[in-house]
Short mmCIF file of C-alpha atoms in Angstrom, two decimals:
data_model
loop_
_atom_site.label_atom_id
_atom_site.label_comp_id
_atom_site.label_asym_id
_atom_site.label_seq_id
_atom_site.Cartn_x
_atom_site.Cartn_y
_atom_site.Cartn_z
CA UNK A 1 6.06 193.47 64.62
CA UNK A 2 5.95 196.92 65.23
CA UNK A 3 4.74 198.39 68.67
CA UNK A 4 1.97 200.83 68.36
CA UNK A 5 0.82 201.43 71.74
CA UNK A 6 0.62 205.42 72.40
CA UNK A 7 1.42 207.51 75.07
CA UNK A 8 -2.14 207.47 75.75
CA UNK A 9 -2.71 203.80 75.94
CA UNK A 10 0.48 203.64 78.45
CA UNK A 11 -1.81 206.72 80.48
CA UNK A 12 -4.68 204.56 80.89
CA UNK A 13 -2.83 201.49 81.48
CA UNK A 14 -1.37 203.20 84.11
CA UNK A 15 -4.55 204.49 86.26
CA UNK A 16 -5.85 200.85 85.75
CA UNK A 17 -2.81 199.37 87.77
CA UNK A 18 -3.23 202.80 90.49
CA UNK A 19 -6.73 201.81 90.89
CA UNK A 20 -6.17 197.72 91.23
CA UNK A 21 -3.47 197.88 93.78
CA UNK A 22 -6.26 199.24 96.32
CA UNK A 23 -8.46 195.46 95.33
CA UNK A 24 -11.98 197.10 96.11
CA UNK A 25 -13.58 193.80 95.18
CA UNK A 26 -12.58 192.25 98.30
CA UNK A 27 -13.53 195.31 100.88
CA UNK A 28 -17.11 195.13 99.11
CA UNK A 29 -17.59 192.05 99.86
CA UNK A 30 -16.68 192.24 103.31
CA UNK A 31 -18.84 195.13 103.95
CA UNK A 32 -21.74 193.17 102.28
CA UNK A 33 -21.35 190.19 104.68
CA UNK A 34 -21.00 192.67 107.83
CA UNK A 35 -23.91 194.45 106.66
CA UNK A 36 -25.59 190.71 106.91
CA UNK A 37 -24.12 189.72 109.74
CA UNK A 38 -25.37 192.87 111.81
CA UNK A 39 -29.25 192.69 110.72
CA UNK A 40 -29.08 188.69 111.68
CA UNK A 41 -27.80 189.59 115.11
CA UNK A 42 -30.26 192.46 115.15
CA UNK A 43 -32.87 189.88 114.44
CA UNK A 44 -32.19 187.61 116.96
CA UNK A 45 -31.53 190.53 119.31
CA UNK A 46 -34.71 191.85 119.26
CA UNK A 47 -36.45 188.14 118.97
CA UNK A 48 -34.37 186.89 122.08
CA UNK A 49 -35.24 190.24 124.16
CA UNK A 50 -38.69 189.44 123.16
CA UNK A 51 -38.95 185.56 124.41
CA UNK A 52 -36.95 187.03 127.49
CA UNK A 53 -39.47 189.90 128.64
CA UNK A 54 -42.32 186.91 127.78
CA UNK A 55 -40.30 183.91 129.83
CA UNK A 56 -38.96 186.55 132.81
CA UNK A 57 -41.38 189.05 133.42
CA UNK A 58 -43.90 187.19 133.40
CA UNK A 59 -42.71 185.04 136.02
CA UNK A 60 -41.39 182.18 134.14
CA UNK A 61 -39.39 179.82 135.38
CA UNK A 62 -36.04 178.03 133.71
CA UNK A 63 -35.18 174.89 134.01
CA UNK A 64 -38.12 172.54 135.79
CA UNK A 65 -37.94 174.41 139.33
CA UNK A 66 -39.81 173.22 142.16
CA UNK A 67 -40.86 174.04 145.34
CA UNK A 68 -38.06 173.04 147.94
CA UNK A 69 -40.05 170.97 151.07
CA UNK A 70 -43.74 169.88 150.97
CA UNK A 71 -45.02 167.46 148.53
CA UNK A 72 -48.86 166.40 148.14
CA UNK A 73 -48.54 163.24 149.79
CA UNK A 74 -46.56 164.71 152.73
CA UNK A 75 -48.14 165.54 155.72
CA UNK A 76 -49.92 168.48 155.63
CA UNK A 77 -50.14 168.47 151.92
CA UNK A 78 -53.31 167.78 151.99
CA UNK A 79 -53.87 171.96 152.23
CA UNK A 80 -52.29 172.55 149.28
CA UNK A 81 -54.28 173.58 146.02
CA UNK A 82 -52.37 172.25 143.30
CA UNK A 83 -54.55 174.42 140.84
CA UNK A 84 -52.70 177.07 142.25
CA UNK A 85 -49.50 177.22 140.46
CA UNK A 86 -47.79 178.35 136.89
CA UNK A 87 -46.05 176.42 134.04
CA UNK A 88 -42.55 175.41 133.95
CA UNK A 89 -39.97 174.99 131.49
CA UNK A 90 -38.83 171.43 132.38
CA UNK A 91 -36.18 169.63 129.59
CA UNK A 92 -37.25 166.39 131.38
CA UNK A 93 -40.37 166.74 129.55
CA UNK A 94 -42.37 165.51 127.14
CA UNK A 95 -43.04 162.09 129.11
CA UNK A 96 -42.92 159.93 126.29
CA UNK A 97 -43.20 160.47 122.27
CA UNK A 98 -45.94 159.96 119.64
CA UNK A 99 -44.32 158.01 117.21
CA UNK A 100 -43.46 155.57 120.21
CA UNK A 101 -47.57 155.35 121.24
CA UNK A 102 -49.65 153.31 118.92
CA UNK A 103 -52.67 154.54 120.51
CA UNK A 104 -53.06 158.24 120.03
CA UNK A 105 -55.65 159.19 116.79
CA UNK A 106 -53.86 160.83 113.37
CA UNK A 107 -55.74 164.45 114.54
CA UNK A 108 -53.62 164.56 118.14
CA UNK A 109 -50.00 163.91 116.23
CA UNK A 110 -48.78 167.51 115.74
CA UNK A 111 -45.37 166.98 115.00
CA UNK A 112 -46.00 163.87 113.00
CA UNK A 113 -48.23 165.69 110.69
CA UNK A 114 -45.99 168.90 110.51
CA UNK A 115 -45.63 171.15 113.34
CA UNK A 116 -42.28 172.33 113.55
CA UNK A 117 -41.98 173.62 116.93
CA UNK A 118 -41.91 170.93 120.04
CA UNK A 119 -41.99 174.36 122.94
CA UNK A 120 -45.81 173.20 123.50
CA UNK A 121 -44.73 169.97 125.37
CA UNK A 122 -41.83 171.25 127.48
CA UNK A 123 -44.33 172.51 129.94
CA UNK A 124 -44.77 171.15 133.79
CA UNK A 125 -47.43 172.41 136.02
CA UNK A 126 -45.96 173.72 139.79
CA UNK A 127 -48.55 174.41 142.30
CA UNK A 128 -47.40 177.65 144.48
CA UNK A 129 -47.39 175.64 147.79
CA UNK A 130 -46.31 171.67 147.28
CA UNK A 131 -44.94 169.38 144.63
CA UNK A 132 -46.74 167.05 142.62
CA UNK A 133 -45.14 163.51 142.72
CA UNK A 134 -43.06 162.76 139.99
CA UNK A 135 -45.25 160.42 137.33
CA UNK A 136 -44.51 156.92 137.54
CA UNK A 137 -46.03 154.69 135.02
CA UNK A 138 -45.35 151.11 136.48
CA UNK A 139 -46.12 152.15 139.64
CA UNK A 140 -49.79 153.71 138.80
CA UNK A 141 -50.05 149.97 136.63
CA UNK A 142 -49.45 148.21 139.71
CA UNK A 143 -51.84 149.89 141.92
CA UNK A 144 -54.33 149.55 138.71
CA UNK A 145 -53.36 145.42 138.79
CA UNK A 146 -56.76 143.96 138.45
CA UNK A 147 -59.04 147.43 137.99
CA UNK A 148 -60.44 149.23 135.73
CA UNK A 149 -60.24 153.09 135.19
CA UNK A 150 -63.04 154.77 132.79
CA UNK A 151 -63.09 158.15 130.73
CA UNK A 152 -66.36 159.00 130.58
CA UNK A 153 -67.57 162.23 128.25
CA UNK A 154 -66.76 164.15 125.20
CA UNK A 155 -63.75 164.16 123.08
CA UNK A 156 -61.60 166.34 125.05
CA UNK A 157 -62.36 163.61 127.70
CA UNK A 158 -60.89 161.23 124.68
CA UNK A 159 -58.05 163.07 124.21
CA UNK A 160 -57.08 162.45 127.87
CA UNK A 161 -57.74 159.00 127.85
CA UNK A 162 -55.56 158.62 124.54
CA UNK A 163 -52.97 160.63 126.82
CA UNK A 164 -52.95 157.89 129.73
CA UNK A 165 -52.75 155.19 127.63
CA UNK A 166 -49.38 156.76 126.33
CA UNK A 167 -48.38 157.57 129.63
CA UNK A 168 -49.03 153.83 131.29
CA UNK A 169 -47.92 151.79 128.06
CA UNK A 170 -44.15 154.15 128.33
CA UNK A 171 -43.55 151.29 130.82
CA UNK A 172 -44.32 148.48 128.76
CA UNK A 173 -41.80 147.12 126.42
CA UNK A 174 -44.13 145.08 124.27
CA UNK A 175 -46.86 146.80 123.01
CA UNK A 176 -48.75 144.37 121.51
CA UNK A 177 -49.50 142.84 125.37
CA UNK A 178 -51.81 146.31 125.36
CA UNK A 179 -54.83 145.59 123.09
CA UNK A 180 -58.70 146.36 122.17
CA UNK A 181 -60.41 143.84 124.29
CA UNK A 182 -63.24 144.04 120.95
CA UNK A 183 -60.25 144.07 118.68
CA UNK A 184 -61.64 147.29 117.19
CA UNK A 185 -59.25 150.53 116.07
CA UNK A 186 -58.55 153.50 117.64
CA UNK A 187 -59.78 155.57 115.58
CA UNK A 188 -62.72 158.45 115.87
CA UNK A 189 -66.71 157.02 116.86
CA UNK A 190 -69.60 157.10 118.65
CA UNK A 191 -68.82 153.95 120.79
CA UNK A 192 -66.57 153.09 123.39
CA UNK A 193 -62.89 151.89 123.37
CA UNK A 194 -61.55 149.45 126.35
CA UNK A 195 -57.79 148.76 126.41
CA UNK A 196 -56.83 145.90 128.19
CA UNK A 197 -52.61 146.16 129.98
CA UNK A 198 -52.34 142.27 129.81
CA UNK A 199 -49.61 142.09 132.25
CA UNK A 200 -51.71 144.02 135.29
CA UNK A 201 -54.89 142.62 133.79
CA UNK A 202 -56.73 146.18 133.92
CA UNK A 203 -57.94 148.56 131.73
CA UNK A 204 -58.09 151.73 130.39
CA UNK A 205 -61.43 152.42 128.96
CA UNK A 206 -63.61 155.23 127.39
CA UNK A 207 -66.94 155.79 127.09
CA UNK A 208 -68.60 158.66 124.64
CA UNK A 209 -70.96 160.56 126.19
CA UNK A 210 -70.84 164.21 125.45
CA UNK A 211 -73.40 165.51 127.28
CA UNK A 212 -73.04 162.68 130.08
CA UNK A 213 -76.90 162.76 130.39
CA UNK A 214 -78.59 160.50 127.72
CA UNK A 215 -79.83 161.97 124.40
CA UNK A 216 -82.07 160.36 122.02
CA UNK A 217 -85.55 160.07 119.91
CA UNK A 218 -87.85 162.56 120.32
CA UNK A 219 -91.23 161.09 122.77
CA UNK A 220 -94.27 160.75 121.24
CA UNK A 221 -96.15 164.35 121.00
CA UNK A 222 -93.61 165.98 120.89
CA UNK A 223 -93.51 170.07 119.68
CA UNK A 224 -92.98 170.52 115.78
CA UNK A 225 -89.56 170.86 115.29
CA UNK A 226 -88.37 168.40 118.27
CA UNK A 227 -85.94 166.39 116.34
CA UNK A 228 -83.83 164.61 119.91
CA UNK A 229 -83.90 165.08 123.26
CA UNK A 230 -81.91 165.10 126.27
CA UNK A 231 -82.75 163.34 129.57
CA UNK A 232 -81.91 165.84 131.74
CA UNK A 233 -83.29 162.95 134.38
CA UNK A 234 -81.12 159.83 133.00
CA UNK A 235 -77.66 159.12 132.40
CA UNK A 236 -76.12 158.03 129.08
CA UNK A 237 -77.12 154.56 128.38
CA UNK A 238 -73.47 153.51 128.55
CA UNK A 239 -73.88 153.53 132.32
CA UNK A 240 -74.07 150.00 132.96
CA UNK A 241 -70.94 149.32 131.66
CA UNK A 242 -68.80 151.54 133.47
CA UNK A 243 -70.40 151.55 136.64
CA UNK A 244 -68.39 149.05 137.77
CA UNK A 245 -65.16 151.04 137.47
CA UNK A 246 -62.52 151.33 140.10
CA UNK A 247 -61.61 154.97 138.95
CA UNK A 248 -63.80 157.01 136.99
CA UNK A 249 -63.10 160.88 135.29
CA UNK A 250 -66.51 162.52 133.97
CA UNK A 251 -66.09 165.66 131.38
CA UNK A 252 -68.60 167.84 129.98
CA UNK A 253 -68.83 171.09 128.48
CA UNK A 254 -68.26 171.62 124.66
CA UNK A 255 -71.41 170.08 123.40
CA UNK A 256 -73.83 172.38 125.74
CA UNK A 257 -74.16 174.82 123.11
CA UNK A 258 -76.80 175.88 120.99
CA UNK A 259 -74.77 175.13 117.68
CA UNK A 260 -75.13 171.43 119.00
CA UNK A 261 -78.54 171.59 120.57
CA UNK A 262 -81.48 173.87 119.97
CA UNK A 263 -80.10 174.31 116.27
CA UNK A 264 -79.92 171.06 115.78
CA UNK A 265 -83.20 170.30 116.65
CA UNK A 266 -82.46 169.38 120.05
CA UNK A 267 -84.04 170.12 123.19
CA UNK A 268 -84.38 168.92 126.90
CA UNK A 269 -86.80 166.60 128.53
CA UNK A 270 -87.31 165.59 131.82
CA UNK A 271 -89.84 162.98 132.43
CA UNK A 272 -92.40 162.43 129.60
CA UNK A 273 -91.85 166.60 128.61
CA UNK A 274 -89.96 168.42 126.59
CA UNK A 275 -89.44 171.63 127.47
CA UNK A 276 -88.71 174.04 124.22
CA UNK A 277 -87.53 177.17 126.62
CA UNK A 278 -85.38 175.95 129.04
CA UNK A 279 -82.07 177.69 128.53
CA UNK A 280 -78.56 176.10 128.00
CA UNK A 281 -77.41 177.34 131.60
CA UNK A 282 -80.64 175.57 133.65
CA UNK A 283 -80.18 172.45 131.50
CA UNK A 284 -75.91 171.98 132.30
CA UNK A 285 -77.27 172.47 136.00
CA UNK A 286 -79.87 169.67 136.07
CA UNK A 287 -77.18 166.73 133.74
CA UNK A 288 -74.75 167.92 137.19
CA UNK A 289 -77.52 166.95 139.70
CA UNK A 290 -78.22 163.84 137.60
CA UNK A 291 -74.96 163.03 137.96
CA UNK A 292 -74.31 163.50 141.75
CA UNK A 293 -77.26 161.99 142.31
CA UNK A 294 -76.47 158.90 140.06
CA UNK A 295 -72.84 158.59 141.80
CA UNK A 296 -74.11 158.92 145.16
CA UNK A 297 -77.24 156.19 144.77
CA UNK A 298 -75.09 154.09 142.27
CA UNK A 299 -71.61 153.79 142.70
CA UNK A 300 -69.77 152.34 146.26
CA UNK A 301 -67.74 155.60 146.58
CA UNK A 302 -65.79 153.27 149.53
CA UNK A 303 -63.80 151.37 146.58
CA UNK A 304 -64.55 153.70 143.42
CA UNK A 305 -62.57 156.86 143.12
CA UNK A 306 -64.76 159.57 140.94
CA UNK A 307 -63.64 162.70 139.61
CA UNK A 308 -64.91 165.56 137.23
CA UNK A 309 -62.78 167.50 135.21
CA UNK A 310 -63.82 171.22 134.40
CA UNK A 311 -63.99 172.65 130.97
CA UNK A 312 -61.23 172.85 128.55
CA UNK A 313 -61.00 176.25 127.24
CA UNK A 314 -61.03 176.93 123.12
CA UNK A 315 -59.04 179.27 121.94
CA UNK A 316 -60.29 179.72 118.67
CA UNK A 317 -59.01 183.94 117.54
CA UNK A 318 -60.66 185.79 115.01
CA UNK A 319 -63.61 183.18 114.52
CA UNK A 320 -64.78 179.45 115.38
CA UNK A 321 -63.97 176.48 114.02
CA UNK A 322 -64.82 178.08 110.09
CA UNK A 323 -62.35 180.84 110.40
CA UNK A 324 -61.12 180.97 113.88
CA UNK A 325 -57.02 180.85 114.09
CA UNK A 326 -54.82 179.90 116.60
CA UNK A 327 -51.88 177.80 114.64
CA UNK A 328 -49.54 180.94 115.25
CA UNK A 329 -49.08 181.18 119.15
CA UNK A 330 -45.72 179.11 119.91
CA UNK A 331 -45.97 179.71 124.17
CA UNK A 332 -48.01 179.94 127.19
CA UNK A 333 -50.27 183.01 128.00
CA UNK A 334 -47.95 184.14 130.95
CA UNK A 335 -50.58 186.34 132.02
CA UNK A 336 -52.65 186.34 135.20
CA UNK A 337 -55.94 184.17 135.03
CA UNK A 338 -59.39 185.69 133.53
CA UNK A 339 -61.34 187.28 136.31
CA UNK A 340 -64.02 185.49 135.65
CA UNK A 341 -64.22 182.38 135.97
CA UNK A 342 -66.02 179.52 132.89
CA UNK A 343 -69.94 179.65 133.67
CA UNK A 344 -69.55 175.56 133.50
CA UNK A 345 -67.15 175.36 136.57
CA UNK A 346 -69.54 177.68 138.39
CA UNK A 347 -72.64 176.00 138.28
CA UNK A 348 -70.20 172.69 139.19
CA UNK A 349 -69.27 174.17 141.46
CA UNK A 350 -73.08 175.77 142.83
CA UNK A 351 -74.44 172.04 142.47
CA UNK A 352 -72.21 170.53 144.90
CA UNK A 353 -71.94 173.45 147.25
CA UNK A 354 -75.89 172.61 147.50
CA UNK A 355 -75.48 169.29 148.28
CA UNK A 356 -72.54 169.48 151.22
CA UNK A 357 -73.66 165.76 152.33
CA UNK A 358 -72.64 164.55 148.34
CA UNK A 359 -69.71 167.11 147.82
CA UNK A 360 -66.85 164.32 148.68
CA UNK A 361 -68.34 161.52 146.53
CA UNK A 362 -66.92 163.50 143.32
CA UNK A 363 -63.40 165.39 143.24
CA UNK A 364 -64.01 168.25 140.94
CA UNK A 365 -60.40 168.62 138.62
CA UNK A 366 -60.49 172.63 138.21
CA UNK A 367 -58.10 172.25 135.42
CA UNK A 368 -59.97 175.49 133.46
CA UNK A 369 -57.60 178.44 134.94
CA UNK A 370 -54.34 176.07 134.05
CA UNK A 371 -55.63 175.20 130.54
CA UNK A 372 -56.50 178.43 129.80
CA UNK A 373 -53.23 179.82 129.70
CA UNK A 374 -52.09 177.06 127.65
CA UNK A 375 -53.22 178.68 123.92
CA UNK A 376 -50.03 177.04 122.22
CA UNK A 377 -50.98 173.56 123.08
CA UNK A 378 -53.96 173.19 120.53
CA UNK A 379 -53.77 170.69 116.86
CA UNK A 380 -54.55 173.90 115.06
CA UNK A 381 -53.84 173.03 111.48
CA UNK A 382 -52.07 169.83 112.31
CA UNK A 383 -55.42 167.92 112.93
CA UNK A 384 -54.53 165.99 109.89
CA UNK A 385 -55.42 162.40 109.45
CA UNK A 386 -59.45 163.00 110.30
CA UNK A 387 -61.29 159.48 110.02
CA UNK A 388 -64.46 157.21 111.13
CA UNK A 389 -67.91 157.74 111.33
CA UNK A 390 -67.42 161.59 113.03
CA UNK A 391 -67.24 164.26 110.66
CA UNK A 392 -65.40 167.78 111.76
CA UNK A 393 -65.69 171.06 110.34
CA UNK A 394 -62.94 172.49 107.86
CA UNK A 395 -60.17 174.93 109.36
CA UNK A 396 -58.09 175.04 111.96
CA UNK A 397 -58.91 173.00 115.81
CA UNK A 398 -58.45 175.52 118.56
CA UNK A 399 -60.73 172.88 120.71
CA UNK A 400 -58.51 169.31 120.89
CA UNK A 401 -54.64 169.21 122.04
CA UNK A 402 -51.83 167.70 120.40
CA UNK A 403 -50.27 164.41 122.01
CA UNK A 404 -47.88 164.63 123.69
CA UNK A 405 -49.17 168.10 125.53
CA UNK A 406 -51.58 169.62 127.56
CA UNK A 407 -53.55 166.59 128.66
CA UNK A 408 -50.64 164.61 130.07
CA UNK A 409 -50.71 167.27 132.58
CA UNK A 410 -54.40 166.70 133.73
CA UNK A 411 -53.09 163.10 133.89
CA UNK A 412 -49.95 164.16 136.32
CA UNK A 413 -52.97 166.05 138.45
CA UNK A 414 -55.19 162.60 138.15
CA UNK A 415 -52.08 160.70 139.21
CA UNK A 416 -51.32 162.89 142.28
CA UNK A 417 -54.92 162.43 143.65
CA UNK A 418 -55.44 158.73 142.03
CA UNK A 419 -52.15 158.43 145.00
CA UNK A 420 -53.85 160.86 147.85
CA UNK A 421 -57.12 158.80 147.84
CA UNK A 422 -55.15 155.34 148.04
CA UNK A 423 -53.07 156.22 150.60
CA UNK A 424 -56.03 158.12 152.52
CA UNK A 425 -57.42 154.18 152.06
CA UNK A 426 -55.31 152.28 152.74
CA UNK A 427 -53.27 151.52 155.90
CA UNK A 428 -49.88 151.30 154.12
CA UNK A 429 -48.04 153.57 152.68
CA UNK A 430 -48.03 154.38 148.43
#
């Protein structure tokens, strides 16, 4: 066959060969996957930079430090306020984990139901001046050996109880020996929930009473438009079964709002009267001397160990529970603590300050300033799983705390004096 390729074709041949011996597919490609590289570790420049300024300038603290020298239980502990402190990054931490605790509600599992962070229970509290003891869950069961310990209150009072019960069973191999003494699930009502550790015979047991004080029918006579009451002068009617308790922790807070009284049709009544313009404030005040009053006249303060913990602060953003947000904020508010202080834990405080005489019978647990910082800790949208005879408004839960989290550390605080008042008590050491 003849060859017909021209001087022309052999030109262009030619700069096609000039041109391939340099390979620019290859150089491309590299400078594509530098290009990459560099905005990735830009990226994580800029987002490590940022979690450092949060962590370090705002006096955070790596690694689960503690105070070197005086813990609570040493001698002179007793002058140091462990409300007084900051949170810790501690790896130890959290103390146990929710698929391993049958007895925390679908709404507390975060991480079960989708969360994909785990930063929100990595967190210790450190008071400024002392250590807290380190928790130990047998040894709080054996001191508990024959007792009983009550969580009496609202939900958020639930939610710690649900915590406990996770932190004491951690200890026991076989949870099946911890059980319902009324067989009945643990799951969302308007009852009460006692759960029996059958190798220390005691129990862990909680009581729903949201506004502590008792609410019910509306007395005969009463204004149009009364459809309950609350007995500012009478404690819930669960009393009687918990008065007997060896430990007891009150809450109250969330439901002393309008949205769950006066709108509702709810006022207050002391006596046979109901008193339509009492204000929210003046009623709070009068369910705390009902309660001091009821502890000091009621329960042997000598054996019983009674505490009251302060408001948990919401941190609903942008809204309430309809539209308020807070699913978004991954750590701690580093910040310093609000100047002022919840209106709740003031007028707790005010009652017992006017009643010096009563002021040791109840151990007020200031947890507000520490929880308030804690804005990551919340079930947000992963408050999943919602069940029983309570209903709860759409959107996000800026109110309750995932489990493991937050509460475990009012628990560590509850340990650390449940320890203080039975050494103070006893004449042997804890």
């Amino acid at each position: 066959m003849k060859n017909t390729t021209t001087k022309q074709d052999v030109n262009t041949i030619s700069r096609l060969d000039y041109f391939n011996q340099f390979n620019l597919v290859e150089p491309f490609l590299a400078f594509i996957g530098f290009t990459l590289f560099a905005c990735l570790f830009i990226a994580c420049f800029f987002s490590l930079n940022y979690y450092y300024q949060v962590l370090v300038f705002h006096g955070f603290t790596w690694f689960g430090a503690t105070n070197e020298g005086l813990g609570l239980l040493d001698e002179g502990g007793d002058h140091c306020d462990i409300y007084d402190g900051k949170w810790v990054w501690d790896d130890n931490y959290p103390l146990y984990e929710s698929p391993d605790c049958p007895f925390i509600d679908s709404g507390f599992r975060c991480l079960e139901n989708g969360r994909s962070d785990s930063f929100y229970t990595k967190w210790r509290w450190q008071p400024r001046a002392c250590n807290l003891p380190r928790f130990n869950a047998t040894k709080m069961l054996e001191k508990l050996r024959n007792r009983r310990i009550a969580f009496i209150g609202d939900s958020i009072g639930r939610n710690q109880w649900e915590s406990l019960l996770c932190m004491l069973s951690s200890a026991i191999p076989n949870k099946d020996s911890i059980y319902e003494v009324n067989g009945n699930p643990i799951t969302k009502h308007k009852g009460f929930l006692v759960f029996r550790f059958a190798h220390y015979n005691c129990t862990v047991e909680y009581y729903r009473a949201p506004f502590l004080v008792a609410q019910g029918s509306a007395p005969s006579g009463a204004p149009k438009g009364v459809k309950m009451a609350l007995r500012l002068d009478r404690m819930d009617r669960t009393q009687q079964q918990w008065v007997g308790a060896d430990v007891m922790v009150f809450n109250t807070g969330h439901w002393w709002s309008h949205d769950k009284t006066t709108n509702r049709g709810c006022f207050f009544q002391e006596g046979t009267q109901v008193n339509l313009k009492m204000d929210i404030g003046t009623a709070f005040r009068k369910s705390i001397e009902t309660l001091l009053d009821f502890v000091h006249s009621k329960v042997n303060t000598s054996k019983t160990q009674v505490y009251f913990r302060t408001y948990a602060p919401q941190h609903f953003r942008g809204g309430t529970w309809s539209n308020g947000h807070c699913h978004h904020i991954k750590l701690p508010d580093f910040g310093p603590f609000p100047d002022k202080t919840e209106e709740h834990v003031d007028i707790v405080r005010d009652v017992l300050s006017k009643h010096p005489g009563r002021e040791q019978v109840i151990e007020t647990m200031n947890v507000t300033p520490m929880t308030y910082q804690r804005q990551d800790g919340h079930t947000s949208l992963y408050h999943f799983g919602r069940g029983g005879n309570e209903t709860e408004p759409p959107g996000e839960d800026c109110s309750h705390w995932c489990l493991p989290g937050v509460p475990d550390l009012w628990n560590e605080l509850l340990y650390a004096l449940f320890l203080k008042w039975e050494s103070d008590h006893s004449s042997t050491p804890t």
